[in-house]
Each structure stands twice: as C-alpha cells, then as structure tokens.
PDB file of C-alpha atoms in Angstrom:
ATOM      1  CA  MET A   1     -26.495  32.256 -17.992  1.00 85.00           C
ATOM      2  CA  ASN A   2     -30.085  32.597 -16.830  1.00 94.00           C
ATOM      3  CA  ARG A   3     -31.857  35.749 -15.682  1.00 94.00           C
ATOM      4  CA  ALA A   4     -31.410  34.979 -11.970  1.00 93.00           C
ATOM      5  CA  GLU A   5     -27.631  34.696 -12.390  1.00 96.00           C
ATOM      6  CA  VAL A   6     -27.506  37.962 -14.316  1.00 97.00           C
ATOM      7  CA  LEU A   7     -29.516  39.684 -11.592  1.00 97.00           C
ATOM      8  CA  ARG A   8     -27.228  38.340  -8.856  1.00 98.00           C
ATOM      9  CA  MET A   9     -24.159  39.627 -10.694  1.00 98.00           C
ATOM     10  CA  GLU A  10     -25.788  42.996 -11.315  1.00 98.00           C
ATOM     11  CA  ARG A  11     -26.799  43.185  -7.651  1.00 98.00           C
ATOM     12  CA  GLU A  12     -23.178  42.711  -6.585  1.00 98.00           C
ATOM     13  CA  LYS A  13     -22.055  45.503  -8.935  1.00 98.00           C
ATOM     14  CA  VAL A  14     -24.751  47.822  -7.609  1.00 97.00           C
ATOM     15  CA  LEU A  15     -23.799  47.059  -3.999  1.00 96.00           C
ATOM     16  CA  THR A  16     -20.172  47.906  -4.769  1.00 97.00           C
ATOM     17  CA  ASN A  17     -21.203  51.176  -6.405  1.00 96.00           C
ATOM     18  CA  PHE A  18     -23.534  51.952  -3.499  1.00 94.00           C
ATOM     19  CA  LYS A  19     -20.658  51.576  -1.031  1.00 94.00           C
ATOM     20  CA  GLU A  20     -18.134  53.566  -3.077  1.00 96.00           C
ATOM     21  CA  ASP A  21     -20.160  56.301  -4.812  1.00 94.00           C
ATOM     22  CA  ASN A  22     -21.543  58.432  -1.988  1.00 92.00           C
ATOM     23  CA  ALA A  23     -22.681  61.207  -4.322  1.00 96.00           C
ATOM     24  CA  ASN A  24     -25.128  58.884  -6.106  1.00 96.00           C
ATOM     25  CA  ARG A  25     -26.305  56.648  -3.273  1.00 96.00           C
ATOM     26  CA  ALA A  26     -29.991  57.298  -4.015  1.00 97.00           C
ATOM     27  CA  LYS A  27     -29.478  56.164  -7.615  1.00 97.00           C
ATOM     28  CA  TRP A  28     -27.765  52.940  -6.518  1.00 97.00           C
ATOM     29  CA  LEU A  29     -30.344  52.289  -3.817  1.00 97.00           C
ATOM     30  CA  ALA A  30     -33.138  52.616  -6.382  1.00 98.00           C
ATOM     31  CA  ALA A  31     -31.303  50.217  -8.711  1.00 98.00           C
ATOM     32  CA  LEU A  32     -30.821  47.759  -5.853  1.00 98.00           C
ATOM     33  CA  MET A  33     -34.514  47.921  -4.987  1.00 98.00           C
ATOM     34  CA  ASP A  34     -35.462  47.287  -8.628  1.00 98.00           C
ATOM     35  CA  ILE A  35     -33.196  44.241  -8.806  1.00 98.00           C
ATOM     36  CA  ASP A  36     -34.503  42.871  -5.510  1.00 98.00           C
ATOM     37  CA  ASP A  37     -38.099  43.389  -6.655  1.00 98.00           C
ATOM     38  CA  GLU A  38     -37.451  41.512  -9.891  1.00 97.00           C
ATOM     39  CA  MET A  39     -35.719  38.664  -8.054  1.00 96.00           C
ATOM     40  CA  GLU A  40     -38.615  38.452  -5.599  1.00 96.00           C
ATOM     41  CA  GLU A  41     -41.141  38.401  -8.443  1.00 95.00           C
ATOM     42  CA  MET A  42     -39.215  35.608 -10.198  1.00 94.00           C
ATOM     43  CA  GLU A  43     -39.132  33.582  -6.991  1.00 92.00           C
ATOM     44  CA  LYS A  44     -42.841  34.132  -6.459  1.00 93.00           C
ATOM     45  CA  ASN A  45     -43.598  32.992 -10.016  1.00 90.00           C
ATOM     46  CA  GLN A  46     -41.501  29.839  -9.585  1.00 87.00           C
ATOM     47  CA  ASN A  47     -43.477  28.900  -6.486  1.00 85.00           C
ATOM     48  CA  SER A  48     -46.867  29.647  -8.018  1.00 74.00           C
ATOM     49  CA  PRO A  49     -49.361  26.760  -7.901  1.00 70.00           C
ATOM     50  CA  PHE A  50     -50.615  27.939 -11.303  1.00 68.00           C
ATOM     51  CA  ASP A  51     -47.214  27.437 -12.934  1.00 57.00           C
ATOM     52  CA  GLN A  52     -47.614  25.192 -15.975  1.00 55.00           C
ATOM     53  CA  ASN A  53     -43.965  23.977 -16.124  1.00 51.00           C
TER      54      ASN A  53
END
C-alpha cells in the first residue's frame, strides 16, 4: 500500500469522525486539512518538471 492509498483511507476515517464527533470538530478539521495538504504536495511533486523518475 503506497502513501497515497494510506492518506485516502485516513481521510475517510477523519471525515467520519468529523461528522460524528461534534465536540472535537476543530481537531478533525485540522487533521483533514493536514491530509489534504500532504496529498496536494504529493500530487504537485509528481507533476514537477524537475522530477528525476
């Protein structure tokens, strides 16, 4: 399982917690933002013209 798959699974868990755990919504929103930022950064790096792969 690669990092992108792990992040997608974790994102789904966080979304579920965000919907169900109203007392800690800020915590889950911050976690969701962190995951989305990492996924965006990975996508940006894959599309980089300087990528040596």
